[in-house]
Coordinates of C-alpha atoms in Angstrom, one line a residue:
X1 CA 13.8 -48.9 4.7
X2 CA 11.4 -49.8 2.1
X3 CA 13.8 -50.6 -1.5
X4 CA 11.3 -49.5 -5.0
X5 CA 12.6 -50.9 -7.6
X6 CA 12.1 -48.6 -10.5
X7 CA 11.9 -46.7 -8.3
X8 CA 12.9 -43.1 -10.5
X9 CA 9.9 -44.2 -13.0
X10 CA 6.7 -42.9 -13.6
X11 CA 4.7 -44.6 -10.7
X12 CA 7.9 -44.9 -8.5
X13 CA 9.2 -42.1 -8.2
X14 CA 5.6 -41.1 -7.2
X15 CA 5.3 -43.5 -4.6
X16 CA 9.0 -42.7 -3.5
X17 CA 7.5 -39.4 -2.9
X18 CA 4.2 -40.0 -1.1
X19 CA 6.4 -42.7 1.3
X20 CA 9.1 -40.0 2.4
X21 CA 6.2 -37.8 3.0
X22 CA 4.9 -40.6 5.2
X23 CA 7.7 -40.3 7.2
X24 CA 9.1 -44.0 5.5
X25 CA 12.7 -44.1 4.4
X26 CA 13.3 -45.0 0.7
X27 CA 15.8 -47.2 -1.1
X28 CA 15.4 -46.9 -5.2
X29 CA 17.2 -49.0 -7.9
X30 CA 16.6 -48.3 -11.4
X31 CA 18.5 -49.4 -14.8
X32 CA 17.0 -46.1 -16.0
X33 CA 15.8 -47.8 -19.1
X34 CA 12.7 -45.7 -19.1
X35 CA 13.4 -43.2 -16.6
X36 CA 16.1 -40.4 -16.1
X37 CA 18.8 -39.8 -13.1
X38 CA 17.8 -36.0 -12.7
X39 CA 14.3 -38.1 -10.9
X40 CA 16.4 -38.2 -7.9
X41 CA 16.8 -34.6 -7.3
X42 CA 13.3 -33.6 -8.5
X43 CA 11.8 -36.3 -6.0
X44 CA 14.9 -34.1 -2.8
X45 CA 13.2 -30.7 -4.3
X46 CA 9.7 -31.8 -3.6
X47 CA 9.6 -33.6 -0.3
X48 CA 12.6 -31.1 1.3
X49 CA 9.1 -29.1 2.0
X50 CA 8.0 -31.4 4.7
X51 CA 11.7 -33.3 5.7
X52 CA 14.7 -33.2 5.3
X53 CA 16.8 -36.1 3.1
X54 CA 20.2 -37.6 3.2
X55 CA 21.9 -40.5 2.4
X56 CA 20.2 -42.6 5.5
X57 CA 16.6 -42.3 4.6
X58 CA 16.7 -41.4 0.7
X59 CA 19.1 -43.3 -1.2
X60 CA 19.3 -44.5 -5.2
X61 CA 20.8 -47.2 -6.8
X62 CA 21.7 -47.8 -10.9
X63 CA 21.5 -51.1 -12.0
X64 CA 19.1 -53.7 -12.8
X65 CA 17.2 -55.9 -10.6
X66 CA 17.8 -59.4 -12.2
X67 CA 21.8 -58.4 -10.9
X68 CA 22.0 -60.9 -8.2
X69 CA 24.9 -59.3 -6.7
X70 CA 23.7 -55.8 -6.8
X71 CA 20.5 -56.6 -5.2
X72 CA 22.0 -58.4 -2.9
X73 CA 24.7 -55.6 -2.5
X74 CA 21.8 -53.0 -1.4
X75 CA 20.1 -55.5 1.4
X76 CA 23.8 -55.9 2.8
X77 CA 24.6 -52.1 3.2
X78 CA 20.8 -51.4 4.2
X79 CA 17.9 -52.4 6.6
X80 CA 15.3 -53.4 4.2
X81 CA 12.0 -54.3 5.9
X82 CA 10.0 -54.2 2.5
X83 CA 10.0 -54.5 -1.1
X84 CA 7.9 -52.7 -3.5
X85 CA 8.7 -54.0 -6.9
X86 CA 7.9 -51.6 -10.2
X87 CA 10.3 -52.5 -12.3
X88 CA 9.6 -53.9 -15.5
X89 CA 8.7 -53.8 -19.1
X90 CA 4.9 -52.6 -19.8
X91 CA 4.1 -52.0 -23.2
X92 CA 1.1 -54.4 -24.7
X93 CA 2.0 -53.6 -27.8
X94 CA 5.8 -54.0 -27.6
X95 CA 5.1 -57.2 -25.6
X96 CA 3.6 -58.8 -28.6
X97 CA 6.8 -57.6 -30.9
X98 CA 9.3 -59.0 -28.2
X99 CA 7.9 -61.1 -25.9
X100 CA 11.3 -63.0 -25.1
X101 CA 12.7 -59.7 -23.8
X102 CA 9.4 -58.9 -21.6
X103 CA 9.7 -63.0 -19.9
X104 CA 13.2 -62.6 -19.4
X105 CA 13.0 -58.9 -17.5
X106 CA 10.1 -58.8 -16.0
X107 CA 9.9 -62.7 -14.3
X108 CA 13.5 -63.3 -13.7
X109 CA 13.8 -60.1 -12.0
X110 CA 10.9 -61.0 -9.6
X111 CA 12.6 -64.3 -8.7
X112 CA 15.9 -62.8 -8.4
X113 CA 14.1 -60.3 -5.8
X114 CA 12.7 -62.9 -4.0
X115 CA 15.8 -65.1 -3.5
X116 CA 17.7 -61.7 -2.1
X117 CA 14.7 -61.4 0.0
X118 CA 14.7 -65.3 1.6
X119 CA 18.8 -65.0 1.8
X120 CA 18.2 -61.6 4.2
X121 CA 15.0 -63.1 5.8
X122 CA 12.6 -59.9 4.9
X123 CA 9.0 -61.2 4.0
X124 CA 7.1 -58.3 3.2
X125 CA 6.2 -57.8 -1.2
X126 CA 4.2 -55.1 -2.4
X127 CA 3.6 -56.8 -6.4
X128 CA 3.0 -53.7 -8.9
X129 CA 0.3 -56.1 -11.1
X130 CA -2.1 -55.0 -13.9
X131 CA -5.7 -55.1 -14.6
X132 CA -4.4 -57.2 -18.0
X133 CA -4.5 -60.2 -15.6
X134 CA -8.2 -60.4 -16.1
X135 CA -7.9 -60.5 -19.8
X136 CA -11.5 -60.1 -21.3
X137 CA -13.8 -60.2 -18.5
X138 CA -17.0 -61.1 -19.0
X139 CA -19.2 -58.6 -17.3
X140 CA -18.2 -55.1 -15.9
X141 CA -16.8 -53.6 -13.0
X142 CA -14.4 -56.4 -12.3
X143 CA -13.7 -57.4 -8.9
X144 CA -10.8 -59.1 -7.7
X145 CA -12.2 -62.1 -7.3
X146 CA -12.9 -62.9 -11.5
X147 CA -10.9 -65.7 -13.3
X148 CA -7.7 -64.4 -14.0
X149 CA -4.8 -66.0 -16.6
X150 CA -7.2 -65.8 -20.0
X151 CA -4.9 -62.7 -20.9
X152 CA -4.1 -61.4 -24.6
X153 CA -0.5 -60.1 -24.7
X154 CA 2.6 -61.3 -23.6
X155 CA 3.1 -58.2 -20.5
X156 CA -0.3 -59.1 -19.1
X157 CA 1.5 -63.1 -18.9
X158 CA 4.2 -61.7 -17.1
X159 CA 1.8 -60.3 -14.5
X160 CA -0.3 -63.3 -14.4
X161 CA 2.6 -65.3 -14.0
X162 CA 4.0 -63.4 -11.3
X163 CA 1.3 -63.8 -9.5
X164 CA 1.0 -67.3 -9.5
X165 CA 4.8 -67.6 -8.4
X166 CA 4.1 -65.2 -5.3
X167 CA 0.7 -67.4 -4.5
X168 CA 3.2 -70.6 -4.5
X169 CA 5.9 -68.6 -2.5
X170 CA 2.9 -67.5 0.1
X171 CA 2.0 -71.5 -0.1
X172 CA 5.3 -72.8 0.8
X173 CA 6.2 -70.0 3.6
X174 CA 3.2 -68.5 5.3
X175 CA 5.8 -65.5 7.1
X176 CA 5.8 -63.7 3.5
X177 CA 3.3 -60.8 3.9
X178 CA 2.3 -60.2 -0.2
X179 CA 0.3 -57.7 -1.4
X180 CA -0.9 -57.7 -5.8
X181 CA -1.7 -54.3 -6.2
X182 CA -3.6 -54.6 -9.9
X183 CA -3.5 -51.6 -11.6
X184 CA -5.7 -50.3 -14.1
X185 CA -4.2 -47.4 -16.0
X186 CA -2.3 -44.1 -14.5
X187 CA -1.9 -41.3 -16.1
X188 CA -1.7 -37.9 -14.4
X189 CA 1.1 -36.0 -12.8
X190 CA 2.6 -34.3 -9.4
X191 CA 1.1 -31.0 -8.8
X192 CA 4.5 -29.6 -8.5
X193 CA 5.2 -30.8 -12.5
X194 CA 8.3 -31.6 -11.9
X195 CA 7.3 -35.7 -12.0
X196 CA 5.5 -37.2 -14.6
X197 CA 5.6 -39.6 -17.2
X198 CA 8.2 -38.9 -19.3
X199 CA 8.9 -41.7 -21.5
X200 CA 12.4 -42.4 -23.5
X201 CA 11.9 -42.1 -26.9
X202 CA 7.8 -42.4 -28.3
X203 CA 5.5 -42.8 -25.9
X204 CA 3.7 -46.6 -25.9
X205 CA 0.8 -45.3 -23.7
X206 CA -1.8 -42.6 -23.9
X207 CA -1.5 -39.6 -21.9
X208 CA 2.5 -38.4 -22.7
X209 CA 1.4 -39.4 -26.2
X210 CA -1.6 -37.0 -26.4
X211 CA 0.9 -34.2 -24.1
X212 CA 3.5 -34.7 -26.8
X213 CA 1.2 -33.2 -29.5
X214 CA -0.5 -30.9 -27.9
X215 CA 2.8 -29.3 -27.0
X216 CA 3.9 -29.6 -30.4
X217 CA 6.6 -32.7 -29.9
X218 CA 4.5 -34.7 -32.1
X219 CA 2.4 -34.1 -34.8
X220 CA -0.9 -36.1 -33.9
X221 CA -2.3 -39.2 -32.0
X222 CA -2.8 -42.6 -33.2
X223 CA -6.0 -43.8 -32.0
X224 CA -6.1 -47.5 -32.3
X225 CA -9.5 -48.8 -33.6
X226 CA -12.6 -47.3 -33.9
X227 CA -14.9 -50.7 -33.8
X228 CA -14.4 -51.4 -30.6
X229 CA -18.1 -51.9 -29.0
X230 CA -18.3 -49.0 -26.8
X231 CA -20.0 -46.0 -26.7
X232 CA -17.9 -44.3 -29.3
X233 CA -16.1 -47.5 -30.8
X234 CA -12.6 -46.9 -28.9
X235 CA -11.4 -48.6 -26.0
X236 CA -12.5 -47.9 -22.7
X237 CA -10.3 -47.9 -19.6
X238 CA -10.1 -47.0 -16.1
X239 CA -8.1 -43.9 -15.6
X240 CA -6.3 -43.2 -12.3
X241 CA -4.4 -40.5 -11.3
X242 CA -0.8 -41.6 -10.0
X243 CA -1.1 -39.9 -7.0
X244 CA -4.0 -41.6 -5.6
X245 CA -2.1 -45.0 -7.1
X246 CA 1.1 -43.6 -5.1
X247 CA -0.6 -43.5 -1.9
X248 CA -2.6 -46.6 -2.4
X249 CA 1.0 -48.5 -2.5
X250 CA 1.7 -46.3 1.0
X251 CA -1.5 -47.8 2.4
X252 CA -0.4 -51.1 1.3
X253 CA 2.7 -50.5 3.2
X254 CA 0.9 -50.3 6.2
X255 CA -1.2 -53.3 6.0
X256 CA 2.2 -55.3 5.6
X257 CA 2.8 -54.4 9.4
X258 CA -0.5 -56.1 10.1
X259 CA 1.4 -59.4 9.1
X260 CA -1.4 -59.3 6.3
X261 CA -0.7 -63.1 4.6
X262 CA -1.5 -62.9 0.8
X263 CA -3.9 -60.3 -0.6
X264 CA -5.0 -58.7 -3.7
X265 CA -6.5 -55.5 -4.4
X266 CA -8.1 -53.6 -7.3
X267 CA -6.9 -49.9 -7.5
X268 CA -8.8 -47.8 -9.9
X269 CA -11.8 -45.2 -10.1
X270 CA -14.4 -47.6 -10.7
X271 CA -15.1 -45.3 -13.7
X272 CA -14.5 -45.8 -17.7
X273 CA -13.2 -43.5 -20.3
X274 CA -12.8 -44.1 -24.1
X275 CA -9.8 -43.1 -25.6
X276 CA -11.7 -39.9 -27.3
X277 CA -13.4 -39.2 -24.1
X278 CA -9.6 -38.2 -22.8
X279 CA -8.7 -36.7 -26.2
X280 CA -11.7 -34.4 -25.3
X281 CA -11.2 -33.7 -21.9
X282 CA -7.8 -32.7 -22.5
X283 CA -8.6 -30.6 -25.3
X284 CA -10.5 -28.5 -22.5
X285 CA -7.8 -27.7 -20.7
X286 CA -4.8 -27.6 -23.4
X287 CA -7.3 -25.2 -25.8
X288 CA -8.1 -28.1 -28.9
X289 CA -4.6 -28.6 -29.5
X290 CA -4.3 -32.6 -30.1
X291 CA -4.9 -33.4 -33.4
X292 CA -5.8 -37.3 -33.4
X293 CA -6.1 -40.3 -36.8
X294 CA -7.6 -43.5 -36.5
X295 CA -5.4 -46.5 -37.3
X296 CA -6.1 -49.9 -36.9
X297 CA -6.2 -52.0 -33.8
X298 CA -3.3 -52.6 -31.9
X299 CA -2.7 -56.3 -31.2
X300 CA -3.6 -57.8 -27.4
X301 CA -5.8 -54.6 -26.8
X302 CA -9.9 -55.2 -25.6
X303 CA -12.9 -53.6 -25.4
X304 CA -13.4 -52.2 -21.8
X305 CA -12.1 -52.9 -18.8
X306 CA -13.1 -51.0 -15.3
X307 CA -12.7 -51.9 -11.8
X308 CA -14.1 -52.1 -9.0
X309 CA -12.0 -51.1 -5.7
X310 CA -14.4 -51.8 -3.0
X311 CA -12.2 -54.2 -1.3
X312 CA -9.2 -51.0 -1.1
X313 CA -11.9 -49.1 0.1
X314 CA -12.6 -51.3 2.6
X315 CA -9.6 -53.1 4.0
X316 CA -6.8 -49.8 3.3
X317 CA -8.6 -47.2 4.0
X318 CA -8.0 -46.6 0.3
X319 CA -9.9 -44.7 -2.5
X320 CA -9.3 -42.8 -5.5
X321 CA -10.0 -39.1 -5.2
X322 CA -8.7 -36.9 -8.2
X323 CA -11.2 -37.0 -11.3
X324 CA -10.0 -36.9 -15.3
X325 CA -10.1 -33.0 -15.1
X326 CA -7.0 -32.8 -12.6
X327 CA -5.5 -36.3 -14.8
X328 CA -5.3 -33.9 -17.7
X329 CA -4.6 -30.6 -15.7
X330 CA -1.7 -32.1 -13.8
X331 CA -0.6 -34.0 -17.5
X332 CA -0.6 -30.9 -19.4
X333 CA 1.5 -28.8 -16.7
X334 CA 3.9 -31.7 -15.9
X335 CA 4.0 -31.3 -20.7
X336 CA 5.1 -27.5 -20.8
X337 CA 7.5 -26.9 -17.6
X338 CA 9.3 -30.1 -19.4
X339 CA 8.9 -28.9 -22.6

C-alpha cells in the first residue's frame, strides 16, 4: 500500500484517485486542517467506475503526521511499501506572518515520517516540493539543476530544507529510493467536479479565490502588485492542472520500483501566465464575472517563475497535457456543483 499523507487535500486526494485507478492500493492520513472528511467518499464515488474499494485497498486515517504513534500505528496494521508525503502548510504569504508554525509542521512531520519509515524498514519517499526552492532564478525556464536555497518566504525554507535532510538521509543509506517532485503551481479540478480545491476559510491562492467571486462567495480579487516586470506587471507563474500533477506522482511511483536512488524532477507546463492572463481566461468561460483590485505586493512573492520538465519527460514518461482553458473549465465546474 502506498500511505498519502494529506492525502483528502487538494493534490492528494487527486493522486489518491489517479493511484487506485492504477490499480495501487491507498492509505490516507490527514488532520483535515485544510481539507474535509466527505473527500473520502467523493474520491469511493469516482473510482467505484473502474474498481471496486474496501477497507483493504482504500483506507483513511485522521490525525496528524508529526503523531509518532499514530504514524507508527498505520505502518503496524498495514503493508506500506511507499510514502508520498503532501502534508503541510503552503501559504507564502501566511508563511511570512507565522513562520514558527510552518518550521514546526512542515519539517518535523517529514522527520517524524522518516523515523516511522527506518523503524518498519520501507525506503521508498515520493517529497511533494515546490518551485519556491529556486527562489529568484536568474534566467528562465528553470531546470532542475539551478542553485537552489536563495528562497524568499519562510514555506519555500521548509521545502528547501527538506530537501537537504532527504539528500543527507539518501547520503547516509543508499537503500532509500527518494524522489523531489517540485511543483510549480496547480490549479484545476477533476472532471467529475466533485474534487477540487476547496480551501477552509479564504482562499491563500489563486484559482478558488478567483472561483469564489465569480460564483458570488466573494466580492472581488486581490491582485497583488502591478510592477512586477512582466508583460502586464503581475506575476507570472507556471500553471498546471492537478490532474496531470496527480499522475506525475503515479509515474513517480513507478520509478521507485526501479530502485531509482535520489532524484528530482520539475513538473510543470513549461508555460507562463500572469495573474490577469488567468483572470481573463477564466472570464471566458465563467461569462466576465470576476471583478479584480490591485493592492500592493504580497511579501516573499517574485517576478516569474516557469519550468522546464524535460527531465519528467524524459526519465517518467511524464508530460503535462491539459492547457489553461480546461484549468479554468474544470475550476469553474468543480465552483458551482459546490456552490
Amino acid at each position: 500500500m502506498i500511505l498519502l499523507t494529506g492525502g483528502l487535500g487538494y493534490i492528494g486526494s487527486h493522486t489518491a484517485v489517479e493511484l487506485l485507478n492504477a490499480g495501487e492500493d491507498v492509505v490516507c492520513l490527514d488532520n483535515l486542517s485544510n481539507s474535509d472528511i466527505s473527500v473520502k467518499d467523493k474520491i469511493k464515488q469516482i473510482v467505484c467506475k473502474t474498481r471496486e474499494l474496501t477497507d483493504d485497498n482504500f483506507k483513511v486515517y485522521i490525525g496528524d503526521a508529526r503523531d509518532y504513534k499514530l504514524v507508527d500505528k498505520i505502518f503496524c496494521e498495514n503493508k506500506i511499501s511507499s510514502v508520498i508525503h503532501f502534508a503541510g502548510l503552503k501559504a507564502v504569504g501566511e508563511s511570512v506572518k507565522l513562520p514558527l508554525e510552518y518550521y514546526d509542521n512542515n519539517l518535523i512531520s517529514t522527520i517524524n515520517l522518516l523515523e516511522v519509515m527506518k523503524k518498519h524498514g520501507v525506503k521508498n519517499f515520493v517529497f511533494s516540493s515546490s518551485a519556491t526552492v529556486y527562489g529568484a532564478a536568474k534566467s528562465m525556464p528553470i531546470y532542475e539543476n539551478f542553485e537552489t536555497g536563495a528562497v524568499t518566504n519562510p514555506y519555500g525554507r521548509t521545502k528547501y530544507f527538506i530537501e537537504e535532510i532527504l539528500k543527507d538521509v539518501y547520503a547516509s543509506d543508499k537503500s532509500f529510493n527518494i524522489i523531489i517532485l517540485r511543483y510549480f503551481n496547480p490549479i484545476g479540478a477533476h472532471d467529475s467536479g466533485l474534487i477540487g480545491e476547496n480551501p477552509n476559510g479564504i482562499p491563500n491562492n489563486l484559482m478558488p479565490y478567483i472561483s469564489r467571486v465569480a460564483t458570488g462567495k466573494l466580492e472581488y480579487l486581490s491582485v497583488f502588485g502591478d510592477d512586477y516586470n512582466t508583460h502586464d506587471g503581475t506575476g507570472v507563474r507556471d500553471y498546471i492542472h492537478v490532474v496531470d500533477l496527480a499522475l506525475g506522482h503515479v509515474k513517480a511511483v513507478k520509478k521507485l520500483k526501479s530502485k531509482c536512488g535520489l532524484k528530482i524532477y520539475n513538473l510543470g507546463t513549461g508555460v507562463g501566465y500572469s495573474v490577469l492572463d488567468i483572470v481573463n481566461a477564466y472570464n471566458k468561460v465563467c461569462g466576465g464575472k470576476v471583478k479584480y483590485k490591485i493592492v500592493g505586493r504580497r511579501p516573499g512573492d517574485i517576478d516569474i517563475c516557469y519550468a522546464n520538465a524535460d527531465k519528467a519527460k524524459k526519465e517518467l514518461g511524464w508530460v503535462a497535457e491539459r492547457n489553461l482553458e480546461n484549468m479554468c473549465k474544470t475550476s469553474y465546474n468543480f465552483e458551482k456543483k459546490n456552490k
